[in-house]
JSON list of C-alpha atoms in Angstrom, two decimals:
[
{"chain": "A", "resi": 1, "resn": "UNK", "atom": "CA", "xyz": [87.81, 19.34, -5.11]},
{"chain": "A", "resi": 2, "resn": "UNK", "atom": "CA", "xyz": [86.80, 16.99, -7.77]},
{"chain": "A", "resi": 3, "resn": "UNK", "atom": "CA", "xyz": [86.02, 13.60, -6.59]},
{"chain": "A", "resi": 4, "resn": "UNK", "atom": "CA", "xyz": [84.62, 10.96, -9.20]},
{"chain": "A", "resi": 5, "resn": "UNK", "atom": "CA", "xyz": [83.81, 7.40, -8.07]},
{"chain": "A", "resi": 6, "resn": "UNK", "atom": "CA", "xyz": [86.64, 6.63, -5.59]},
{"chain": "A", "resi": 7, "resn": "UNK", "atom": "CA", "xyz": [89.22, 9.32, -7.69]},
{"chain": "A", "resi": 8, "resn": "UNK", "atom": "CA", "xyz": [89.97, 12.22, -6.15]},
{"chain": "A", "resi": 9, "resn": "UNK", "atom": "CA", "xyz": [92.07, 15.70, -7.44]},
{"chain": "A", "resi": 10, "resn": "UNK", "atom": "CA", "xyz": [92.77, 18.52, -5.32]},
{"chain": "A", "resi": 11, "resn": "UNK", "atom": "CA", "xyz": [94.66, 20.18, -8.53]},
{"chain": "A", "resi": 12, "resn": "UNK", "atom": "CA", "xyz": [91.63, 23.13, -8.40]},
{"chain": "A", "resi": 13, "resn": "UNK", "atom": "CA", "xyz": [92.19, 23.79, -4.79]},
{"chain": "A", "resi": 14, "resn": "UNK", "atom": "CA", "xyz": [95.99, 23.99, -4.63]},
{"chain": "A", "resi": 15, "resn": "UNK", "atom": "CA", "xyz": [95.92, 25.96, -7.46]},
{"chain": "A", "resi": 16, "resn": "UNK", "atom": "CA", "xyz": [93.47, 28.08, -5.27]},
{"chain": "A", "resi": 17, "resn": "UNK", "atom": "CA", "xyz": [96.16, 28.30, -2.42]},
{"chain": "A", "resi": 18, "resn": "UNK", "atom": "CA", "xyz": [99.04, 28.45, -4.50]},
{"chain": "A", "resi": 19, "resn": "UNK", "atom": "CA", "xyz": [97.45, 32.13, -5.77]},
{"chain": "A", "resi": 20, "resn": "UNK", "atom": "CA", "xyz": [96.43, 33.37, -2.26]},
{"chain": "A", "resi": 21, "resn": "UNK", "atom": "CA", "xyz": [99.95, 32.78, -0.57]},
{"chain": "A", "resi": 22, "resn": "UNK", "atom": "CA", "xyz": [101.28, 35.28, -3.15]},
{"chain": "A", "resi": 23, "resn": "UNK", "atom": "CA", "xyz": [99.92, 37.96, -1.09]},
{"chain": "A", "resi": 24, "resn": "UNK", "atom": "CA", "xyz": [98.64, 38.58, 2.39]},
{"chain": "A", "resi": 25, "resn": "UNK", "atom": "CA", "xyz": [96.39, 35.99, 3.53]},
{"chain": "A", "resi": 26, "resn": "UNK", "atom": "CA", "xyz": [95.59, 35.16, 7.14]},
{"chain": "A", "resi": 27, "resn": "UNK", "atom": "CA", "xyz": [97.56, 31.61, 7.64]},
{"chain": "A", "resi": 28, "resn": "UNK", "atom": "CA", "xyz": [94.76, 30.43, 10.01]},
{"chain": "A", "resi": 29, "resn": "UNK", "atom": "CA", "xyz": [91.96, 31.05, 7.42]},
{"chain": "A", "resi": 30, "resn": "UNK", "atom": "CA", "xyz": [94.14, 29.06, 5.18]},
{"chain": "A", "resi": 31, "resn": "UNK", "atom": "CA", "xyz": [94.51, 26.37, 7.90]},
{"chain": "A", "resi": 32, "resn": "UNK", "atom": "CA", "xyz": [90.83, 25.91, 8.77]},
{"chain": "A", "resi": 33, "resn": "UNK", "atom": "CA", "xyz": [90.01, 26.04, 4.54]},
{"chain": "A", "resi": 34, "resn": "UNK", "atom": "CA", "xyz": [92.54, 23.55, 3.67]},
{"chain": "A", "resi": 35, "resn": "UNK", "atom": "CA", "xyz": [90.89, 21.48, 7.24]},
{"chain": "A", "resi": 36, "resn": "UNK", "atom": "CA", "xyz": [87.56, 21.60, 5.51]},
{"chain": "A", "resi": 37, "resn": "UNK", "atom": "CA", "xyz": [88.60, 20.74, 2.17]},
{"chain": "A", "resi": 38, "resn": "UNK", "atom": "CA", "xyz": [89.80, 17.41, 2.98]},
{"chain": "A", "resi": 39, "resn": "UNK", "atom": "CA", "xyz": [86.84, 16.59, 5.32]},
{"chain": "A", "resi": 40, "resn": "UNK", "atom": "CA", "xyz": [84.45, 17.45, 3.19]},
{"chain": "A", "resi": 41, "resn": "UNK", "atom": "CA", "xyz": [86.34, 15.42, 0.21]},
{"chain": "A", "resi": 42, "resn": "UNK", "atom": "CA", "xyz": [86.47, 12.51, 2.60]},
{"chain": "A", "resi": 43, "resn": "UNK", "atom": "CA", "xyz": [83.22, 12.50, 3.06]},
{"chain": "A", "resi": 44, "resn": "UNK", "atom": "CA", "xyz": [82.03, 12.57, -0.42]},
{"chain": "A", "resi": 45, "resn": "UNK", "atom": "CA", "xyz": [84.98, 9.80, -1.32]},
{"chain": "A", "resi": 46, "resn": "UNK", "atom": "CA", "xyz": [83.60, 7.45, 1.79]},
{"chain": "A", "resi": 47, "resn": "UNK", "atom": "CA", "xyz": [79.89, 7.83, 1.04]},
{"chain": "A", "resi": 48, "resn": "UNK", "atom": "CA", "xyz": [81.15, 6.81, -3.24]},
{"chain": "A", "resi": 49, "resn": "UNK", "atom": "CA", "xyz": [82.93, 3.76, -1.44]},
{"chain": "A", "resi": 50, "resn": "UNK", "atom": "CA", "xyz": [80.19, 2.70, 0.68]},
{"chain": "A", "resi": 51, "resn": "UNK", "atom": "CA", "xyz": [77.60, 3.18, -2.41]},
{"chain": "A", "resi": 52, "resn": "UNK", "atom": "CA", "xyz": [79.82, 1.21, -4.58]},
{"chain": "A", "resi": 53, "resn": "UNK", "atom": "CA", "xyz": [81.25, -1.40, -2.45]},
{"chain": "A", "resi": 54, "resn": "UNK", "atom": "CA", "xyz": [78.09, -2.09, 0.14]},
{"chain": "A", "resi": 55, "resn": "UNK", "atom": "CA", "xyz": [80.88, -2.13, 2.91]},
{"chain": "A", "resi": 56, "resn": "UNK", "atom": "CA", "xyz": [79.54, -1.20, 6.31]},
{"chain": "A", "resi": 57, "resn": "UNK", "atom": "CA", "xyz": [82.41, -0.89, 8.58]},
{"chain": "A", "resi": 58, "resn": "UNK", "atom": "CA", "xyz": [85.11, 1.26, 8.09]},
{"chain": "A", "resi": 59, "resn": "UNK", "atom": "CA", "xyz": [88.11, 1.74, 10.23]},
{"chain": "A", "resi": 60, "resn": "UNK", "atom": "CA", "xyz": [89.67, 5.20, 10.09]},
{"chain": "A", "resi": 61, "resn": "UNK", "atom": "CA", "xyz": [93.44, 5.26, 10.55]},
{"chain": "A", "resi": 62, "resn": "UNK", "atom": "CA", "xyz": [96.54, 7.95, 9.92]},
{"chain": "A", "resi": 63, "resn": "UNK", "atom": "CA", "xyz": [97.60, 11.12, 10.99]},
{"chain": "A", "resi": 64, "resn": "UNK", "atom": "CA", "xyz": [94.86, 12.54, 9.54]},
{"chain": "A", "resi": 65, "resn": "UNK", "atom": "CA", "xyz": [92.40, 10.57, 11.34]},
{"chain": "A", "resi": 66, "resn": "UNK", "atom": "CA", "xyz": [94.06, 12.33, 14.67]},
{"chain": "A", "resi": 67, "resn": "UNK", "atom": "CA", "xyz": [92.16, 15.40, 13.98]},
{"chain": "A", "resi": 68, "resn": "UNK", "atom": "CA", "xyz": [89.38, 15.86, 15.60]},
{"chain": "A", "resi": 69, "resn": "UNK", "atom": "CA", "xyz": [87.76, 18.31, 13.50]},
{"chain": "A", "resi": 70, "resn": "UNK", "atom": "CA", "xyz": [87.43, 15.86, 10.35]},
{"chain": "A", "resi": 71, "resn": "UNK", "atom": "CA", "xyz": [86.38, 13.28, 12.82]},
{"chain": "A", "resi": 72, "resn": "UNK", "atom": "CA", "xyz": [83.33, 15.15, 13.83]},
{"chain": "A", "resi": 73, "resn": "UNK", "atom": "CA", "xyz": [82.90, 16.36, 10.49]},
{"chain": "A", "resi": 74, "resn": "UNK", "atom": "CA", "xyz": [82.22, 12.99, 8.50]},
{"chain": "A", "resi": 75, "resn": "UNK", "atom": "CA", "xyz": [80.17, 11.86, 11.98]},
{"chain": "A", "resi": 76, "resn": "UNK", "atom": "CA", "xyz": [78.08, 14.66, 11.09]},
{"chain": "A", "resi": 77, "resn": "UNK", "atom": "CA", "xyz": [77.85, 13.97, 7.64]},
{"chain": "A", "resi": 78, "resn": "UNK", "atom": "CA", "xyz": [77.10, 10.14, 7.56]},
{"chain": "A", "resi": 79, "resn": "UNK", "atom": "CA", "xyz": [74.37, 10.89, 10.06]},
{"chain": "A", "resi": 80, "resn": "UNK", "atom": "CA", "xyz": [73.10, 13.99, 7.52]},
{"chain": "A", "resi": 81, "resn": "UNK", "atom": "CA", "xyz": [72.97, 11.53, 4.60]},
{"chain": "A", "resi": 82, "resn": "UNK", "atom": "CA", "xyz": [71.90, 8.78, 6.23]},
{"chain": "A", "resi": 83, "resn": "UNK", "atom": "CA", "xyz": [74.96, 6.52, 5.18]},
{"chain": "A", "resi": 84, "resn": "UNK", "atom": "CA", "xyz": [74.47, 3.07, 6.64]},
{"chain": "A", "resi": 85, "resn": "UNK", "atom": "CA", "xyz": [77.96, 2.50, 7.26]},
{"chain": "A", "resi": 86, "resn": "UNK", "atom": "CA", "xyz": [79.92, 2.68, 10.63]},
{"chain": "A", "resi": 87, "resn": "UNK", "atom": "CA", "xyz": [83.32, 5.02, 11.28]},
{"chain": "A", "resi": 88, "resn": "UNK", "atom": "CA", "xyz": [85.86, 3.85, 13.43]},
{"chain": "A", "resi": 89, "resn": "UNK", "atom": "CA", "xyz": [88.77, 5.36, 14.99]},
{"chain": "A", "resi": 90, "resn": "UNK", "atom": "CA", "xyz": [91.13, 4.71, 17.21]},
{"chain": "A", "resi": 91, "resn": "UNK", "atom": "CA", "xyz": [92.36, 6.97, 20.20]},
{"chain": "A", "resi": 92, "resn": "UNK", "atom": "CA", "xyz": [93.51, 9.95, 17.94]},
{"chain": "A", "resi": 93, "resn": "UNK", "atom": "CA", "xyz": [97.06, 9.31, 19.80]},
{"chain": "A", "resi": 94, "resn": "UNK", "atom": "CA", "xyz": [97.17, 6.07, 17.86]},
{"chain": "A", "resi": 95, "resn": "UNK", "atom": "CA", "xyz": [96.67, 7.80, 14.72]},
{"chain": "A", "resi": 96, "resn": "UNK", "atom": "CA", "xyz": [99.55, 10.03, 14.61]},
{"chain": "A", "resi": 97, "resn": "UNK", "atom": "CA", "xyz": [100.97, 9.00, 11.45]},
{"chain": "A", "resi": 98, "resn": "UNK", "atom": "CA", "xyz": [101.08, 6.46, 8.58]},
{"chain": "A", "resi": 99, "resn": "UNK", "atom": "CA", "xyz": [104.86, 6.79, 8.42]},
{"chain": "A", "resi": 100, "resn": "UNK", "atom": "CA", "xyz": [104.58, 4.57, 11.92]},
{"chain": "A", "resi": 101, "resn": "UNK", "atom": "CA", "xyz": [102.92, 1.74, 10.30]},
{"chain": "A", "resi": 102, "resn": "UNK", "atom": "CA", "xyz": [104.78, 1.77, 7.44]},
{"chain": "A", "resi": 103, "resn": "UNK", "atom": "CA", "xyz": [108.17, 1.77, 8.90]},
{"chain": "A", "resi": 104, "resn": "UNK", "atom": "CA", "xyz": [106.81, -1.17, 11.46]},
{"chain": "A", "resi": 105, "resn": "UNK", "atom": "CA", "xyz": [105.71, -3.36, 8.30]},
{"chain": "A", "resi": 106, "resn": "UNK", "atom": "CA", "xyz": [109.26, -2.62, 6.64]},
{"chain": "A", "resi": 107, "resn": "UNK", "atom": "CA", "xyz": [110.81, -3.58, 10.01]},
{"chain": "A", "resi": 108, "resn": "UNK", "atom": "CA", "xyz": [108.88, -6.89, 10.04]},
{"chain": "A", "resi": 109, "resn": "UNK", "atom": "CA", "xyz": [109.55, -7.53, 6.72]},
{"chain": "A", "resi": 110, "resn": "UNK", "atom": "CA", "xyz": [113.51, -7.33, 6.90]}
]
């Protein structure tokens, strides 16, 4: 993944998928890899906001924000590079999907 300032591309790693799914590959490998390739990009695009911004409080919302795995993930990671900035999350059943929020803000907006 290439991530530059607060852009991000994830051209290298589809590409990457793309070329495994043309023969047998174990789907959960490809699960867990695809998992760790967006917490780990993330991470690095948080810690390039935080540097560049100063903000300290960051509230993590979306249906990727449900999964628990990312969540513990950039925990581990802020805490690893010492990022003086705070995560937060709501209950991961609150986070199921932007779709919800954006549907609600069209709905309020009619």
């Amino acid at each position: 993944v290439s991530v530059r300032g607060l852009s991000v591309s994830f051209a290298g790693p589809e590409s990457h998928a793309q070329r495994l799914m043309t023969k047998p590959y174990d789907k959960a490998a490809m699960a867990a890899g695809v998992e760790e390739c967006i917490a780990k990009t993330l991470a690095r695009l948080l810690r390039n906001a935080v540097a560049e911004t100063g903000c300290q409080d960051i509230l993590m919302v979306g249906g990727v924000m449900s999964n628990t795995y990312i969540r513990s993930y950039l925990k581990t990671y802020f805490k690893k590079k010492r990022i003086r900035a705070e995560l937060y999350y709501p209950e991961a059943v609150y986070s199921p999907d932007n779709a919800v929020g954006a549907a609600y803000t069209a709905w309020l907006k009619r």
